[in-house]
CSV table of C-alpha atoms in Angstrom, one decimal:
chain,number,residue,atom,x,y,z
A,1,UNK,CA,89.0,36.8,151.1
A,2,UNK,CA,88.2,39.0,154.2
A,3,UNK,CA,88.3,42.5,154.0
A,4,UNK,CA,90.6,44.8,156.1
A,5,UNK,CA,88.2,47.2,157.3
A,6,UNK,CA,84.5,47.7,158.4
A,7,UNK,CA,82.3,50.2,156.8
A,8,UNK,CA,80.4,50.8,160.1
A,9,UNK,CA,83.5,51.7,161.7
A,10,UNK,CA,84.4,54.3,158.9
A,11,UNK,CA,80.9,55.7,159.3
A,12,UNK,CA,81.0,56.0,162.9
A,13,UNK,CA,84.3,57.9,162.8
A,14,UNK,CA,82.9,60.7,160.3
A,15,UNK,CA,79.5,60.5,162.2
A,16,UNK,CA,81.6,61.4,165.5
A,17,UNK,CA,83.4,64.3,163.7
A,18,UNK,CA,86.5,62.4,163.6
A,19,UNK,CA,89.0,62.2,160.8
A,20,UNK,CA,89.2,58.9,158.7
A,21,UNK,CA,92.5,57.5,158.5
A,22,UNK,CA,94.0,57.3,155.0
A,23,UNK,CA,94.1,53.7,154.6
A,24,UNK,CA,90.6,53.2,155.9
A,25,UNK,CA,89.2,56.2,153.6
A,26,UNK,CA,91.1,54.4,150.4
A,27,UNK,CA,89.4,51.1,151.4
A,28,UNK,CA,86.0,53.0,151.7
A,29,UNK,CA,86.1,54.3,148.2
A,30,UNK,CA,87.5,51.1,146.7
A,31,UNK,CA,85.3,48.7,148.3
A,32,UNK,CA,82.2,51.1,147.3
A,33,UNK,CA,83.6,50.7,143.7
A,34,UNK,CA,83.9,47.2,143.9
A,35,UNK,CA,80.4,46.7,145.2
A,36,UNK,CA,81.3,45.3,148.7
A,37,UNK,CA,80.4,48.6,150.6
A,38,UNK,CA,76.5,48.9,150.0
A,39,UNK,CA,74.8,52.0,148.8
A,40,UNK,CA,73.1,52.4,152.1
A,41,UNK,CA,76.3,52.6,153.9
A,42,UNK,CA,77.9,54.8,151.5
A,43,UNK,CA,74.7,57.1,151.8
A,44,UNK,CA,75.4,57.2,155.4
A,45,UNK,CA,79.0,58.3,155.2
A,46,UNK,CA,78.1,60.6,152.5
A,47,UNK,CA,75.7,62.4,154.8
A,48,UNK,CA,78.0,62.6,157.8
A,49,UNK,CA,80.6,64.3,155.7
A,50,UNK,CA,77.8,66.8,154.5
A,51,UNK,CA,77.2,67.4,158.3
A,52,UNK,CA,80.7,67.2,159.7
A,53,UNK,CA,82.9,68.0,156.9
A,54,UNK,CA,86.5,66.8,156.0
A,55,UNK,CA,90.2,68.0,156.5
A,56,UNK,CA,92.3,69.2,153.5
A,57,UNK,CA,94.1,65.8,153.9
A,58,UNK,CA,90.9,63.7,153.7
A,59,UNK,CA,89.6,65.5,150.9
A,60,UNK,CA,93.0,64.9,149.1
A,61,UNK,CA,93.0,61.2,149.8
A,62,UNK,CA,89.1,60.9,148.9
A,63,UNK,CA,90.2,62.6,145.5
A,64,UNK,CA,93.3,60.5,145.0
A,65,UNK,CA,91.3,57.1,145.9
A,66,UNK,CA,88.7,58.3,143.2
A,67,UNK,CA,91.3,58.7,140.7
A,68,UNK,CA,93.0,55.6,141.4
A,69,UNK,CA,89.6,53.9,140.8
A,70,UNK,CA,90.1,54.1,137.0
A,71,UNK,CA,92.5,55.3,134.3
A,72,UNK,CA,94.8,58.3,134.3
A,73,UNK,CA,95.6,60.0,131.1
A,74,UNK,CA,98.7,61.7,130.2
A,75,UNK,CA,99.6,64.1,127.5
A,76,UNK,CA,103.3,64.1,128.2
A,77,UNK,CA,104.1,63.3,124.6
A,78,UNK,CA,102.2,66.2,122.7
A,79,UNK,CA,105.1,68.5,122.8
A,80,UNK,CA,102.6,71.4,124.0
A,81,UNK,CA,101.5,73.0,127.1
A,82,UNK,CA,98.1,71.6,128.2
A,83,UNK,CA,95.4,73.9,129.8
A,84,UNK,CA,91.7,73.1,130.8
A,85,UNK,CA,88.9,74.8,132.4
A,86,UNK,CA,85.8,73.6,134.6
A,87,UNK,CA,82.6,75.6,135.1
A,88,UNK,CA,80.4,75.0,138.1
A,89,UNK,CA,77.5,75.4,135.9
A,90,UNK,CA,75.1,78.2,134.9
A,91,UNK,CA,72.5,79.6,132.9
A,92,UNK,CA,73.5,80.6,129.2
A,93,UNK,CA,76.9,79.4,130.1
A,94,UNK,CA,78.2,78.9,126.6
A,95,UNK,CA,81.8,80.1,127.6
A,96,UNK,CA,83.7,76.6,126.9
A,97,UNK,CA,82.6,76.9,123.2
A,98,UNK,CA,84.5,80.2,122.2
A,99,UNK,CA,87.3,79.6,125.1
A,100,UNK,CA,88.6,76.4,123.7
A,101,UNK,CA,89.4,77.4,120.4
A,102,UNK,CA,90.6,80.8,121.4
A,103,UNK,CA,93.3,79.3,123.8
A,104,UNK,CA,94.3,76.7,121.2
A,105,UNK,CA,95.0,79.3,118.6
A,106,UNK,CA,98.0,80.4,120.8
A,107,UNK,CA,99.4,76.7,120.5
A,108,UNK,CA,98.3,75.7,124.0
A,109,UNK,CA,96.4,71.9,123.8
A,110,UNK,CA,93.1,72.3,125.5
A,111,UNK,CA,91.6,68.8,126.3
A,112,UNK,CA,88.1,69.9,127.3
A,113,UNK,CA,85.9,67.1,128.8
A,114,UNK,CA,82.5,68.0,128.8
A,115,UNK,CA,79.2,66.9,130.0
A,116,UNK,CA,75.4,67.2,129.7
A,117,UNK,CA,72.8,69.3,131.1
A,118,UNK,CA,70.3,68.5,133.8
A,119,UNK,CA,67.6,70.6,135.1
A,120,UNK,CA,68.2,74.2,134.8
A,121,UNK,CA,71.7,74.2,133.8
A,122,UNK,CA,72.9,73.6,130.1
A,123,UNK,CA,75.4,71.1,129.0
A,124,UNK,CA,78.3,71.9,126.6
A,125,UNK,CA,77.8,68.5,124.6
A,126,UNK,CA,74.3,69.2,124.1
A,127,UNK,CA,74.8,72.8,122.7
A,128,UNK,CA,77.4,71.4,120.2
A,129,UNK,CA,75.2,68.5,119.1
A,130,UNK,CA,73.3,71.2,117.8
A,131,UNK,CA,75.8,71.2,114.9
A,132,UNK,CA,74.8,68.7,112.1
A,133,UNK,CA,77.2,65.8,112.1
A,134,UNK,CA,79.3,66.8,115.3
A,135,UNK,CA,80.0,64.0,117.8
A,136,UNK,CA,80.8,63.7,121.3
A,137,UNK,CA,82.5,60.5,121.6
A,138,UNK,CA,86.1,60.2,120.7
A,139,UNK,CA,88.3,57.6,121.5
A,140,UNK,CA,91.7,58.5,123.4
A,141,UNK,CA,93.8,58.0,120.3
A,142,UNK,CA,91.3,60.4,118.4
A,143,UNK,CA,91.7,62.9,121.3
A,144,UNK,CA,95.6,62.7,121.4
A,145,UNK,CA,95.7,63.1,117.5
A,146,UNK,CA,93.4,66.1,117.7
A,147,UNK,CA,95.3,68.0,120.4
A,148,UNK,CA,98.8,67.0,118.8
A,149,UNK,CA,97.9,68.1,115.4
A,150,UNK,CA,96.7,71.7,114.0
A,151,UNK,CA,93.3,71.8,115.8
A,152,UNK,CA,94.7,71.8,119.3
A,153,UNK,CA,91.6,71.7,121.0
A,154,UNK,CA,89.0,69.0,121.9
A,155,UNK,CA,85.5,69.3,123.5
A,156,UNK,CA,84.4,65.7,123.9
A,157,UNK,CA,82.6,63.5,126.3
A,158,UNK,CA,84.5,61.9,129.4
A,159,UNK,CA,85.4,58.3,128.7
A,160,UNK,CA,83.8,55.8,131.4
A,161,UNK,CA,87.3,55.0,132.5
A,162,UNK,CA,87.9,58.2,134.1
A,163,UNK,CA,87.1,58.1,138.0
A,164,UNK,CA,84.2,55.5,137.9
A,165,UNK,CA,83.8,55.9,141.7
A,166,UNK,CA,83.0,59.4,141.2
A,167,UNK,CA,80.2,58.5,138.8
A,168,UNK,CA,78.8,55.8,141.1
A,169,UNK,CA,78.6,58.2,144.1
A,170,UNK,CA,77.6,60.7,142.4
A,171,UNK,CA,74.4,59.0,141.2
A,172,UNK,CA,74.0,58.0,145.1
A,173,UNK,CA,74.4,61.7,146.2
A,174,UNK,CA,71.9,63.0,143.7
A,175,UNK,CA,69.0,60.8,145.6
A,176,UNK,CA,70.0,61.2,149.0
A,177,UNK,CA,70.5,64.8,149.7
A,178,UNK,CA,74.0,65.0,149.6
A,179,UNK,CA,75.0,66.8,146.6
A,180,UNK,CA,75.8,70.1,148.6
A,181,UNK,CA,78.6,68.7,150.6
A,182,UNK,CA,81.5,70.7,149.5
A,183,UNK,CA,84.2,67.8,150.2
A,184,UNK,CA,82.3,65.7,147.7
A,185,UNK,CA,81.7,68.4,145.2
A,186,UNK,CA,85.3,69.3,145.1
A,187,UNK,CA,86.6,65.8,144.9
A,188,UNK,CA,84.0,64.8,142.2
A,189,UNK,CA,85.3,67.5,140.0
A,190,UNK,CA,88.7,67.4,140.6
A,191,UNK,CA,89.0,63.6,140.5
A,192,UNK,CA,88.0,64.0,137.0
A,193,UNK,CA,89.9,66.9,135.9
A,194,UNK,CA,93.5,65.4,137.7
A,195,UNK,CA,92.6,62.0,136.0
A,196,UNK,CA,92.3,63.5,133.0
A,197,UNK,CA,96.2,64.7,133.0
A,198,UNK,CA,96.2,68.4,132.0
A,199,UNK,CA,99.1,70.4,133.4
A,200,UNK,CA,97.0,73.5,134.4
A,201,UNK,CA,93.5,74.0,135.2
A,202,UNK,CA,91.3,77.1,135.7
A,203,UNK,CA,87.9,76.8,137.6
A,204,UNK,CA,85.1,79.2,136.9
A,205,UNK,CA,83.3,79.0,140.2
A,206,UNK,CA,79.8,80.5,140.0
A,207,UNK,CA,77.4,82.0,142.7
A,208,UNK,CA,74.1,83.6,142.4
A,209,UNK,CA,70.3,82.3,141.7
A,210,UNK,CA,71.4,80.5,138.7
A,211,UNK,CA,74.4,78.8,140.0
A,212,UNK,CA,74.9,75.6,142.0
A,213,UNK,CA,76.2,77.7,145.0
A,214,UNK,CA,73.8,80.4,145.8
A,215,UNK,CA,75.9,82.1,148.4
A,216,UNK,CA,79.3,83.7,147.3
A,217,UNK,CA,80.9,82.7,150.6
A,218,UNK,CA,80.3,78.8,149.9
A,219,UNK,CA,81.4,79.4,146.4
A,220,UNK,CA,84.4,80.7,147.8
A,221,UNK,CA,85.1,78.0,150.1
A,222,UNK,CA,84.5,75.4,147.0
A,223,UNK,CA,86.7,77.2,144.8
A,224,UNK,CA,89.5,77.3,148.0
A,225,UNK,CA,89.0,73.7,148.4
A,226,UNK,CA,89.4,72.8,144.8
A,227,UNK,CA,92.4,74.9,144.3
A,228,UNK,CA,94.1,73.4,147.2
A,229,UNK,CA,93.3,69.9,145.7
A,230,UNK,CA,94.9,70.9,142.5
A,231,UNK,CA,98.2,72.0,144.5
A,232,UNK,CA,98.3,68.9,146.3
A,233,UNK,CA,97.9,66.8,143.3
A,234,UNK,CA,100.6,68.7,141.1
A,235,UNK,CA,98.2,70.5,138.7
A,236,UNK,CA,98.6,74.2,138.7
A,237,UNK,CA,95.2,75.4,139.3
A,238,UNK,CA,93.6,79.0,139.9
A,239,UNK,CA,89.8,79.9,140.4
A,240,UNK,CA,87.9,82.7,139.3
A,241,UNK,CA,84.8,83.7,141.5
A,242,UNK,CA,81.9,84.7,138.9
A,243,UNK,CA,78.5,86.1,139.2
A,244,UNK,CA,75.6,83.8,138.0
A,245,UNK,CA,72.6,85.9,139.3
A,246,UNK,CA,71.8,86.8,135.5
A,247,UNK,CA,72.1,84.6,132.4
A,248,UNK,CA,75.2,85.0,130.6
A,249,UNK,CA,74.7,86.5,127.1
A,250,UNK,CA,71.4,86.9,125.2
A,251,UNK,CA,70.5,83.2,124.7
A,252,UNK,CA,69.8,80.5,127.0
A,253,UNK,CA,69.2,76.9,125.3
A,254,UNK,CA,71.4,74.8,122.7
A,255,UNK,CA,71.3,75.9,119.3
A,256,UNK,CA,70.9,79.6,120.1
A,257,UNK,CA,73.9,79.5,122.3
A,258,UNK,CA,76.2,78.0,119.4
A,259,UNK,CA,74.9,81.0,117.3
A,260,UNK,CA,76.0,83.4,119.9
A,261,UNK,CA,79.3,81.6,120.9
A,262,UNK,CA,80.1,82.0,116.9
A,263,UNK,CA,79.2,85.7,117.0
A,264,UNK,CA,82.0,86.0,119.9
A,265,UNK,CA,84.5,84.0,117.7
A,266,UNK,CA,83.9,86.4,115.0
A,267,UNK,CA,84.6,89.5,117.3
A,268,UNK,CA,81.2,90.3,118.4
A,269,UNK,CA,78.7,89.0,121.0
A,270,UNK,CA,77.4,90.1,124.3
A,271,UNK,CA,79.9,92.1,126.2
A,272,UNK,CA,79.4,89.6,129.2
A,273,UNK,CA,80.3,86.6,127.4
A,274,UNK,CA,83.4,88.1,125.7
A,275,UNK,CA,84.3,89.4,129.2
A,276,UNK,CA,84.3,86.2,130.8
A,277,UNK,CA,85.8,84.3,128.0
A,278,UNK,CA,88.7,86.5,127.7
A,279,UNK,CA,89.3,86.6,131.7
A,280,UNK,CA,89.4,82.8,131.3
A,281,UNK,CA,91.6,82.6,128.4
A,282,UNK,CA,94.0,85.1,129.9
A,283,UNK,CA,94.3,82.8,132.8
A,284,UNK,CA,95.0,79.8,130.7
A,285,UNK,CA,97.5,81.3,128.9
A,286,UNK,CA,99.2,82.8,131.6
A,287,UNK,CA,99.5,79.3,133.4
A,288,UNK,CA,101.0,78.1,130.2
A,289,UNK,CA,103.7,80.7,130.2
A,290,UNK,CA,102.1,83.0,127.5
A,291,UNK,CA,101.8,86.6,128.0
A,292,UNK,CA,99.2,87.9,125.6
A,293,UNK,CA,95.8,89.5,125.0
A,294,UNK,CA,93.2,86.8,124.0
A,295,UNK,CA,90.9,89.6,122.6
A,296,UNK,CA,93.2,90.0,119.7
A,297,UNK,CA,92.6,86.6,118.4
A,298,UNK,CA,89.0,87.1,118.7
A,299,UNK,CA,89.3,90.2,116.5
A,300,UNK,CA,91.9,89.1,114.0
A,301,UNK,CA,90.0,85.6,113.1
A,302,UNK,CA,92.4,83.3,114.6
A,303,UNK,CA,89.8,82.1,117.2
A,304,UNK,CA,87.4,81.7,114.5
A,305,UNK,CA,89.7,79.4,112.2
A,306,UNK,CA,90.5,77.1,115.2
A,307,UNK,CA,86.9,76.8,115.9
A,308,UNK,CA,86.1,75.8,112.4
A,309,UNK,CA,89.1,73.2,112.5
A,310,UNK,CA,87.9,71.8,115.9
A,311,UNK,CA,84.2,71.3,114.6
A,312,UNK,CA,85.1,69.6,111.5
A,313,UNK,CA,87.7,67.2,113.2
A,314,UNK,CA,84.7,65.9,115.1
A,315,UNK,CA,82.7,65.5,111.9
A,316,UNK,CA,80.5,68.7,112.2
A,317,UNK,CA,79.8,71.2,109.6
A,318,UNK,CA,80.5,74.5,110.8
A,319,UNK,CA,78.6,75.9,107.9
A,320,UNK,CA,75.6,73.8,108.1
A,321,UNK,CA,72.1,75.7,109.1
A,322,UNK,CA,71.5,75.1,113.0
A,323,UNK,CA,67.9,74.0,114.3
A,324,UNK,CA,65.2,76.3,114.5
A,325,UNK,CA,62.2,76.3,116.6
A,326,UNK,CA,58.7,75.3,115.1
A,327,UNK,CA,56.9,77.7,117.7
A,328,UNK,CA,57.8,81.0,119.3
A,329,UNK,CA,56.2,83.2,121.8
A,330,UNK,CA,57.0,86.6,122.9
A,331,UNK,CA,57.1,88.0,126.3
A,332,UNK,CA,56.7,91.7,126.3
A,333,UNK,CA,57.3,94.8,129.1
A,334,UNK,CA,54.3,95.7,131.1
A,335,UNK,CA,55.7,99.2,131.6
A,336,UNK,CA,58.5,101.5,130.5
A,337,UNK,CA,61.5,101.7,132.8
A,338,UNK,CA,65.0,100.4,133.4
A,339,UNK,CA,65.5,96.5,133.6
A,340,UNK,CA,66.5,95.9,137.2
A,341,UNK,CA,66.7,92.1,137.5
A,342,UNK,CA,66.4,89.0,135.4
A,343,UNK,CA,66.8,86.0,137.5
A,344,UNK,CA,68.9,83.2,136.0
A,345,UNK,CA,67.5,80.2,138.0
A,346,UNK,CA,63.8,81.3,136.8
A,347,UNK,CA,65.0,81.9,133.1
A,348,UNK,CA,66.8,78.4,133.3
A,349,UNK,CA,63.9,76.6,134.5
A,350,UNK,CA,61.7,78.2,131.9
A,351,UNK,CA,64.2,77.0,128.9
A,352,UNK,CA,64.2,73.4,130.5
A,353,UNK,CA,60.5,73.2,130.4
A,354,UNK,CA,60.6,74.5,126.9
A,355,UNK,CA,62.7,71.3,126.0
A,356,UNK,CA,66.2,72.8,125.9
A,357,UNK,CA,67.1,70.6,129.3
A,358,UNK,CA,66.2,67.5,130.7
A,359,UNK,CA,64.8,65.9,133.9
A,360,UNK,CA,66.6,62.9,134.0
A,361,UNK,CA,69.9,61.7,132.4
A,362,UNK,CA,68.2,59.6,129.9
A,363,UNK,CA,66.0,62.3,128.4
A,364,UNK,CA,66.5,64.0,125.0
A,365,UNK,CA,66.7,67.5,124.5
A,366,UNK,CA,65.4,69.7,121.9
A,367,UNK,CA,68.2,71.5,120.0
A,368,UNK,CA,66.0,74.3,118.9
A,369,UNK,CA,64.2,75.2,122.1
A,370,UNK,CA,65.4,77.9,124.4
A,371,UNK,CA,65.0,81.7,125.2
A,372,UNK,CA,66.5,84.7,123.5
A,373,UNK,CA,66.9,87.6,125.8
A,374,UNK,CA,66.3,91.2,124.3
A,375,UNK,CA,67.3,93.0,127.3
A,376,UNK,CA,69.5,92.8,130.2
A,377,UNK,CA,69.6,94.6,133.8
A,378,UNK,CA,70.6,98.2,133.1
A,379,UNK,CA,68.8,98.4,129.9
A,380,UNK,CA,66.0,100.8,129.1
A,381,UNK,CA,62.7,99.6,127.9
A,382,UNK,CA,59.2,101.0,126.7
A,383,UNK,CA,56.2,99.4,127.4
A,384,UNK,CA,55.3,96.7,125.0
A,385,UNK,CA,59.0,96.0,124.2
A,386,UNK,CA,60.0,92.2,123.5
A,387,UNK,CA,61.9,91.1,126.7
A,388,UNK,CA,62.0,87.5,125.8
A,389,UNK,CA,61.4,85.0,122.8
A,390,UNK,CA,60.4,81.6,123.8
A,391,UNK,CA,61.4,79.0,121.2
A,392,UNK,CA,59.8,75.2,121.3
A,393,UNK,CA,58.8,72.6,118.8
A,394,UNK,CA,55.7,72.2,120.6
A,395,UNK,CA,53.4,75.1,121.7
A,396,UNK,CA,52.0,73.2,124.6
A,397,UNK,CA,55.2,73.8,126.5
A,398,UNK,CA,55.0,77.5,126.7
A,399,UNK,CA,52.4,77.9,129.4
A,400,UNK,CA,54.4,76.0,132.2
A,401,UNK,CA,57.4,78.0,130.9
A,402,UNK,CA,55.6,81.1,131.3
A,403,UNK,CA,54.7,80.1,134.9
A,404,UNK,CA,58.5,79.7,135.6
A,405,UNK,CA,59.1,83.3,134.2
A,406,UNK,CA,56.3,84.9,136.5
A,407,UNK,CA,58.4,87.2,138.6
A,408,UNK,CA,61.8,86.7,136.9
A,409,UNK,CA,62.2,90.1,136.0
A,410,UNK,CA,61.8,93.4,137.4
A,411,UNK,CA,61.3,96.9,135.9
A,412,UNK,CA,62.1,99.8,137.9
A,413,UNK,CA,62.8,103.8,137.4
A,414,UNK,CA,66.5,103.5,138.2
A,415,UNK,CA,69.3,101.4,137.1
A,416,UNK,CA,70.6,98.8,139.3
A,417,UNK,CA,74.3,99.2,140.7
A,418,UNK,CA,76.7,97.7,138.0
A,419,UNK,CA,78.8,94.8,139.1
A,420,UNK,CA,81.7,93.1,137.3
A,421,UNK,CA,81.0,89.2,136.5
A,422,UNK,CA,84.4,88.2,138.0
A,423,UNK,CA,84.3,88.9,141.5
A,424,UNK,CA,87.8,87.5,142.5
A,425,UNK,CA,90.8,85.4,141.6
A,426,UNK,CA,91.6,82.5,144.1
A,427,UNK,CA,94.8,81.0,144.0
A,428,UNK,CA,97.0,78.1,146.0
């Protein structure tokens, strides 16, 4: 059977700055998924997109074609509003863990399909797998039952049936220098979220040293593109633009981030983690037609009850001890003063080298590995105070982690200017 279009013509159109017609763009995605369009051709097309961009209609068509490559879920029969959240990734970003049960405690269904970490950014599933017995893989039937019942929240791995075109294209972008193309980032994220079937979506789009987007203006462009995609696809979508220059909270790793999340659910925890959790929860509740202060459910125990139900539903034991490291190493302040800077990227790389992250998708993670922070920017320290506790199962990992931390912090005489985590709210 002959093909209706030619990949080379599609590539040339985008190479020369033109707009690819809808039929040709849909065919390009489908033919690549089927294996007719070669990796080399799709690589050239992705590079042309990186260099020349795409218009709003092109991005919508690209996203819709990626959705059409697989299954599309529906939660129409739940009898509840559904709300989801997506973060573009950061260091110490454990927000999904307290957020999903917090929102579910108000009767909103939260289908949180999450991923694993790669490089300096952590993965939600890796963190939760620190909990003995907890499993990430659920069937669609299990997912629906958990959302429909008294649990109301699911954090699990996305099935292979959701947007398989994206999975194939993302792997190609990762090795061809085209990951940074905003149209491809937006279509990758939104194809999966729209296919997931949620009614509303809140995006946590991060900028700063520990974020995928270092520059705030680029992060804003990405947020605006994704919000527009949501609107064009009938999914109510808002985005919060948030600062990821400093790690979130006082833990970076897996098991230690679970511990900190439980502290937040118990009504405590670091102020920045609570601030962002509550801000995102407020957005999700508002989009579900609920006017409430989610901080109340953290204070009165409802969110903790929902967490325990959610963990048990996925065969985890919320009372079981979490993994602890065999080896630790303390990093101390070399002078007295005020912490002015703690670089999220450097700290994320150090945690990765300790075993908390992975360099390849197939690599295992060490759940007990990571870094505990004992001070944050604005805190006053004395000479010799502990700034970081490095945690690993193998002491030979400390040297390379310490290399990554060299220059990761700054102690001065004056405090840095205070700045909120949430910098802006972006709507359609």
